[in-house]
Coordinates of C-alpha atoms in Angstrom, one line a residue:
X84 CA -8.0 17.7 20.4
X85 CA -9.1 14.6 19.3
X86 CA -6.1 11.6 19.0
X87 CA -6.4 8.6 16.7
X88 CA -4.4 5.3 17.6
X89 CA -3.1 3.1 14.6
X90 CA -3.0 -0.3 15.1
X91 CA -1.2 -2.7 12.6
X92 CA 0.4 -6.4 12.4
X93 CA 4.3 -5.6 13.8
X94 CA 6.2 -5.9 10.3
X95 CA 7.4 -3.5 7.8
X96 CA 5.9 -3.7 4.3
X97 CA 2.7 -1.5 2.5
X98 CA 0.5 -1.4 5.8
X99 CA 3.4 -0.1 8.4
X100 CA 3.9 2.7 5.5
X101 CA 0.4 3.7 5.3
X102 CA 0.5 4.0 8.8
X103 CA 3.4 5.8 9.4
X104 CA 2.7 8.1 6.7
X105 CA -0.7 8.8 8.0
X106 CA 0.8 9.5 11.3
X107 CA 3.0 11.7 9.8
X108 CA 0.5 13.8 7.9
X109 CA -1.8 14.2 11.1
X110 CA 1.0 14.7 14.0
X111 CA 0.9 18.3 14.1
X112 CA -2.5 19.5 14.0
X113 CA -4.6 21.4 16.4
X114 CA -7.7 19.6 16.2
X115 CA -6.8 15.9 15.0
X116 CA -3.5 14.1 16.0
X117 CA -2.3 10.9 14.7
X118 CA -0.6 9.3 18.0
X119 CA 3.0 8.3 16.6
X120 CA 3.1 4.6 15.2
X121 CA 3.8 1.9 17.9
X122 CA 4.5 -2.0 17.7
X123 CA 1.3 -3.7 19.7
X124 CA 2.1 -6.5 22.2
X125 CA 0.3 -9.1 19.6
X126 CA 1.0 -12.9 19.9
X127 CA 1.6 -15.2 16.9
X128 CA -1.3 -17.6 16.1
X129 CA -0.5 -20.2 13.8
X130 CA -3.9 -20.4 12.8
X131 CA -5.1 -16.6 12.6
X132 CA -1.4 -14.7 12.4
X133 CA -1.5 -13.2 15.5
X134 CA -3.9 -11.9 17.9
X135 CA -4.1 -9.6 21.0
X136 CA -5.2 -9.9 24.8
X137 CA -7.8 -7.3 25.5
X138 CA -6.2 -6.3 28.8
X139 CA -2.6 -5.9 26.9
X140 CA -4.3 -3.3 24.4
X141 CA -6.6 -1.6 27.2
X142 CA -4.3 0.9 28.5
X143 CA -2.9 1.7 24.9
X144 CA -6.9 2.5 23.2
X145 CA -7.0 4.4 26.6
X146 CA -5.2 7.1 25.6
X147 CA -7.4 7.5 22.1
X148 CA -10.4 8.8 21.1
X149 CA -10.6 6.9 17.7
X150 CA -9.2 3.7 17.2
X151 CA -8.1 3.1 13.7
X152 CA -7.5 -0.8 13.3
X153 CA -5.4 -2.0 9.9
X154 CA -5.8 -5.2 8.7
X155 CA -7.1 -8.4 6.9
X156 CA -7.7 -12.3 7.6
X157 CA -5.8 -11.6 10.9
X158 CA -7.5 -12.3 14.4
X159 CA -5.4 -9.2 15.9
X160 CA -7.3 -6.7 13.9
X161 CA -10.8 -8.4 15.4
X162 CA -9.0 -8.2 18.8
X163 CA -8.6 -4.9 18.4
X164 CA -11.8 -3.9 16.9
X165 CA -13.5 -5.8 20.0
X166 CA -11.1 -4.1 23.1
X167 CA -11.9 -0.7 21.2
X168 CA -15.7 -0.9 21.0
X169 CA -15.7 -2.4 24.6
X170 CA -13.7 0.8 25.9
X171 CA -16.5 3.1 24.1
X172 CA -14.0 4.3 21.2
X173 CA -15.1 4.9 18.1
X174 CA -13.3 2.3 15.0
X175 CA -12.2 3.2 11.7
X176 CA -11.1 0.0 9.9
X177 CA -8.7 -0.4 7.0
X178 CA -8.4 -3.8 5.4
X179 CA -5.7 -3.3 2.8
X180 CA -8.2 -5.7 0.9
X181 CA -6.4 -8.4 -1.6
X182 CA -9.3 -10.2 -3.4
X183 CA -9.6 -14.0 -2.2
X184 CA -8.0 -15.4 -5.4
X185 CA -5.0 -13.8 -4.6
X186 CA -4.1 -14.7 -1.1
X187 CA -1.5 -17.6 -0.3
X188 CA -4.5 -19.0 1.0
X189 CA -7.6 -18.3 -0.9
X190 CA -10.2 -20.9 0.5
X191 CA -9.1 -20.0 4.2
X192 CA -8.6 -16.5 3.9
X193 CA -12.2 -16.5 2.5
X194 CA -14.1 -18.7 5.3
X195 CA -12.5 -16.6 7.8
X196 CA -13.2 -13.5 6.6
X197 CA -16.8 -14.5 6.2
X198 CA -17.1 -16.0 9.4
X199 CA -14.9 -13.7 11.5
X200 CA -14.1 -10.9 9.9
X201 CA -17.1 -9.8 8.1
X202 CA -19.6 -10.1 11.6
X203 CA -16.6 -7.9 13.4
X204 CA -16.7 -5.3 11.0
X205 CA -20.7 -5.3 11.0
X206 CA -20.6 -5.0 15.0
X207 CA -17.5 -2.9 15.9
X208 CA -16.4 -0.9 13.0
X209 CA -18.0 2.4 12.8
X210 CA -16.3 3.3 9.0
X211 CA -14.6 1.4 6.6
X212 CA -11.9 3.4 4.3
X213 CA -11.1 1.4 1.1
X214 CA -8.2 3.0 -1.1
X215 CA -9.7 1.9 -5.2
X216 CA -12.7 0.9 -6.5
X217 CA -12.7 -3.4 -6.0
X218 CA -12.6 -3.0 -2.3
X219 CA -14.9 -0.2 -1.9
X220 CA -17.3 -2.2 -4.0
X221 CA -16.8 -5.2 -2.3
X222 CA -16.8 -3.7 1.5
X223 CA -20.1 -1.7 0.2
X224 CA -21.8 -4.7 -0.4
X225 CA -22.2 -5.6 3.4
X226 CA -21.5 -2.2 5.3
X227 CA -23.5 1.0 5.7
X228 CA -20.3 3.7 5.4
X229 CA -17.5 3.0 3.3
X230 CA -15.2 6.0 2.7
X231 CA -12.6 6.2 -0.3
X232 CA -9.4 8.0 0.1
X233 CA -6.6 7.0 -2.0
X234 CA -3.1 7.1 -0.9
X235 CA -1.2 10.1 -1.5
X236 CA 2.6 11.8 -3.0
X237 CA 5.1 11.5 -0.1
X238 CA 7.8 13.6 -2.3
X239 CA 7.9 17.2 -1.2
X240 CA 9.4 18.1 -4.6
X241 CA 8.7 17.1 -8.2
X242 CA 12.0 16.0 -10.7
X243 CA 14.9 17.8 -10.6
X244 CA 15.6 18.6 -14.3
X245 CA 19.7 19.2 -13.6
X246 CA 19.2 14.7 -12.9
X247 CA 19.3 13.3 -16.5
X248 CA 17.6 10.7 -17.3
X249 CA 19.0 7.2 -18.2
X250 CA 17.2 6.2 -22.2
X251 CA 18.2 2.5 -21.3
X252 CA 17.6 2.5 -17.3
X253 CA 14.5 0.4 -15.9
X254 CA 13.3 -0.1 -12.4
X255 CA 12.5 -1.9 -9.9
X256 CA 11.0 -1.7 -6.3
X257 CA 9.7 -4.4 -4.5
X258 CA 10.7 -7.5 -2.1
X259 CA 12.5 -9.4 -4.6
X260 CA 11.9 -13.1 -3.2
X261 CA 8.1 -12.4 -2.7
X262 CA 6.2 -14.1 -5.8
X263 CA 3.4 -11.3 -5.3
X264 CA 5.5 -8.7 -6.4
X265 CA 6.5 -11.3 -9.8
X266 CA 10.0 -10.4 -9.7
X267 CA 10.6 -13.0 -12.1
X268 CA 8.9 -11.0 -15.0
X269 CA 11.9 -9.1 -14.6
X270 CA 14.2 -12.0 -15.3
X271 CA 12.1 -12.3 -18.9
X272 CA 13.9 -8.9 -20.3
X273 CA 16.9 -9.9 -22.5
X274 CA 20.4 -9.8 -20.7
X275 CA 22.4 -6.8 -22.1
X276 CA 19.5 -4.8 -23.5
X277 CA 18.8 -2.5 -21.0
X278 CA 20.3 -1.0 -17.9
X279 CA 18.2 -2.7 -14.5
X280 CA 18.4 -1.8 -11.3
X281 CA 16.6 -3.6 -8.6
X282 CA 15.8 -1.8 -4.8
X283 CA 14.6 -3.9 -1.9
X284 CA 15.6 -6.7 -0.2
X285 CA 15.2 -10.8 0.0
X286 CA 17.2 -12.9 -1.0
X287 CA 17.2 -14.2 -4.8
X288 CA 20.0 -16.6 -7.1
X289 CA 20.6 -14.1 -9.8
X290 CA 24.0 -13.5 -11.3
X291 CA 23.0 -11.2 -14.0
X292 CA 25.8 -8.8 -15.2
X293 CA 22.7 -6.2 -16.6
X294 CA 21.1 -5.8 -13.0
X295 CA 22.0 -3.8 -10.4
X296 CA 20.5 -4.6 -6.6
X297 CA 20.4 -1.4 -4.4
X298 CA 19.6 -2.2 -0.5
X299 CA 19.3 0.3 2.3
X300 CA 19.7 3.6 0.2
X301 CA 18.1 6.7 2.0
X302 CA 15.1 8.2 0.6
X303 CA 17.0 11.2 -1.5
X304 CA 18.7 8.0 -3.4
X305 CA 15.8 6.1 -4.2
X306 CA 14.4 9.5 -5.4
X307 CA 17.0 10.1 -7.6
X308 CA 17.1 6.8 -9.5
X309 CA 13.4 7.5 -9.8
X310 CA 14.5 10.3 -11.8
X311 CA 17.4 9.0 -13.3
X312 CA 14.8 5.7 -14.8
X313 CA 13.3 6.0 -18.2
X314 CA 10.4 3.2 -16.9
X315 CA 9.4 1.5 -13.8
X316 CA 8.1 -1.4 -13.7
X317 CA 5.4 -3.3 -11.5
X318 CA 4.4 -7.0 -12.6
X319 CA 2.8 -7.4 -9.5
X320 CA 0.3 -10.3 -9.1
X321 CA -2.1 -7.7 -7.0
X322 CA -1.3 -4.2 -5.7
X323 CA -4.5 -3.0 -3.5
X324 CA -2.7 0.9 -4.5
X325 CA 1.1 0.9 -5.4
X326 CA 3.2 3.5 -3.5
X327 CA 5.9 3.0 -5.8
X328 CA 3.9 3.5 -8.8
X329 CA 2.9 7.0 -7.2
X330 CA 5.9 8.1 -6.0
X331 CA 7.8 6.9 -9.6
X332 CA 4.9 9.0 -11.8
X333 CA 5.4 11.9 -9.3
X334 CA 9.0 12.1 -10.4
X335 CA 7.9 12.2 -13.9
X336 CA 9.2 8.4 -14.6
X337 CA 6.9 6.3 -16.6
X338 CA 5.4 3.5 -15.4
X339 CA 4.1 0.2 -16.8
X340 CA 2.2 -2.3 -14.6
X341 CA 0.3 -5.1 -14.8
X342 CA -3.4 -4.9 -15.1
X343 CA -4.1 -6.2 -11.7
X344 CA -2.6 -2.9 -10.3
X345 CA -4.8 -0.8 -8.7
X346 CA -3.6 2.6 -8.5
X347 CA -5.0 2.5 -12.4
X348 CA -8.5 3.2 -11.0
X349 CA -6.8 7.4 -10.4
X350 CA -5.6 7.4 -13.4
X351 CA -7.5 7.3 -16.3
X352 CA -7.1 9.6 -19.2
X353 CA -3.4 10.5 -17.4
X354 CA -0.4 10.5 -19.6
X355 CA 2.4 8.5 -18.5
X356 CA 1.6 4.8 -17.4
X357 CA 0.5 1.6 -19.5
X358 CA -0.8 -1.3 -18.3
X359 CA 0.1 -4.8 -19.4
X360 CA -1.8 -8.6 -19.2
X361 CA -0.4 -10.5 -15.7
X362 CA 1.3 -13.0 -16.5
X363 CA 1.7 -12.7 -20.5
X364 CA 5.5 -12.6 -21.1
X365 CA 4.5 -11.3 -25.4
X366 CA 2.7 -8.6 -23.7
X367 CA 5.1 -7.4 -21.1
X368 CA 7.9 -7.7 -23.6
X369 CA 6.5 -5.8 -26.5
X370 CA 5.5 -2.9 -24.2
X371 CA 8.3 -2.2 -22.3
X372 CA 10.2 -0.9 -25.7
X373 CA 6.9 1.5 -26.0
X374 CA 7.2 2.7 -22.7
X375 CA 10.9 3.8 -22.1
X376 CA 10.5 7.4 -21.7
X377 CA 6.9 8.5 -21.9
X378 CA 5.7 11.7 -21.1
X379 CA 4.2 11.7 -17.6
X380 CA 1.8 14.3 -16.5
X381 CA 3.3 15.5 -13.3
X382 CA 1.0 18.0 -12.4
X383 CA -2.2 16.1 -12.8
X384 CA -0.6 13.5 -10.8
X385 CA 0.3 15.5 -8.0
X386 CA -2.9 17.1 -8.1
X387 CA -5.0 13.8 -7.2
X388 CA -2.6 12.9 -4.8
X389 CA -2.0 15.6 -3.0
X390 CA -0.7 15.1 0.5
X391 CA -2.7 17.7 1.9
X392 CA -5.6 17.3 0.5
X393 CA -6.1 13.9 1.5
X394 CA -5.0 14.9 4.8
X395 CA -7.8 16.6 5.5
X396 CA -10.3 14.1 4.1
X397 CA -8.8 11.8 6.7
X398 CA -9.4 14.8 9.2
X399 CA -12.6 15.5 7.9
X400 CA -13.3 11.7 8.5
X401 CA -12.1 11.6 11.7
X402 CA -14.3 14.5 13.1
X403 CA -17.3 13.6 11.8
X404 CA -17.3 10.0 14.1

């Protein structure tokens, strides 16, 4: 039995998901377990995020065979790289890569990456997995054994045809207050003309009669307003993959997205999604009209993502170290 320990920055979003959802596909099986997903004792850093001690991780990589370290422009995921190698584990690293231009600090997150970053993942790392084609390019570029493996459907079952769909409905799933996810493209539809409802959380000054904000619903009722929408929308300024994207298309909802959107790279030639300019309020406008109710190809799309399937190219990965 070979067991595989996750290590992540301790906050919820996109990374904690990935995490728990790989944990979740590799917790039962015979020959490669996924030890169940655990807050690290890091520090804050006001510099580098947050770090680790190497004696504070020891006992934790102790228990692992494989250590599989998530993270960017953080000096944790070094941290951890480093204990792991020092403890003779073998290191699968994830970066969740967001191109320079579009971190909240571009110059910074760039020299430290290529002075940090970059000369950890050359020493310690002995695979890099890279979910679309920008960061496997990029990652490719400086390291022998990059791996691609997208993310994958997390819904059991496809749409339930006795839930009717909603001709006017459109939604939204994201942190609302976060200007990466560009919540305020939202804000450009015209009041009254369709039916919006919002789910996430963070705070926003938005009195709106048209919109509808959802918070803390349980994963059957965010399923069914996936099936109840006629379009879901992501205006995101950069989406490394888009789990909402999947998990909407997988329900047969339409999606449209902004071209910096990276789950696009699956789905070419796929009915069911459009893509619009990030940023251009004529072209988000005029294609949301087109959009409301397209035909999504269902099958296709859980084809490619299949949870299984990528499950065992994980396990497949995993072996082979």
């Amino acid at each position: 039995m070979i067991k595989i320990l996750q290590i992540r920055q301790n906050m919820k979003g996109g990374t904690d998901n990935y995490c728990r959802g790989l944990q979740h596909l590799l917790s039962d099986d015979a020959e490669c377990r996924v030890l169940p997903v655990t807050d690290m004792p890091q520090r804050p850093s006001r510099l580098f995020h947050y770090s680790y001690r190497g004696k504070d991780l020891e006992p934790l990589i102790a228990e692992a065979d494989i250590v599989h370290v998530n993270g960017y422009t953080a000096q944790g995921t070094i941290d951890a790289m480093k204990q792991a190698h020092r403890m003779g584990k073998k290191v699968v690293y994830t970066a969740h890569f967001h191109p320079f231009p579009y971190l909240a600090h571009p110059l910074a997150g760039q020299l430290f990456f290529q002075f940090k970053m970059k000369p950890a993942i050359q020493r310690y790392a002995d695979v890099v997995t890279t979910i679309n084609n920008e960061d496997t390019q990029f990652f490719q570029a400086f390291f022998p054994r990059v791996v691609q493996i997208p993310h994958w459907n997390e819904f059991d079952e496809g749409p339930d045809d006795t839930i009717k769909r909603q001709t006017d409905m459109i939604l939204f799933v994201g942190r609302l207050d976060d200007h990466v996810k560009g919540f305020s493209q939202i804000l450009e539809l015209p009041e009254g003309r369709y039916d919006i409802h919002c789910v996430g959380w963070g705070d926003i000054d938005c009195d709106r009669k048209d919109i509808t904000m959802h918070t803390n619903i349980p994963r059957e009722g965010l399923r069914r307003l996936y099936q109840q929408a006629s379009l879901l929308v992501v205006p995101s300024k950069y989406e490394a993959f888009s789990f909402v994207s999947l998990e909407a298309l997988s329900q047969g909802t339409p999606v449209l997205m902004s071209d910096r959107v990276r789950i696009a790279d699956y789905l070419d030639g796929i009915s069911g999604y459009a893509v619009y300019r990030y940023g251009d309020s004529d072209d988000f406008l005029s294609k949301v009209p087109a959009c409301m109710g397209m035909k999504v190809d269902t099958e296709r799309i859980r084809s490619i993502f299949d949870a299984k399937a990528i499950a065992q190219k994980y396990k497949t990965l995993y072996l082979s170290l």
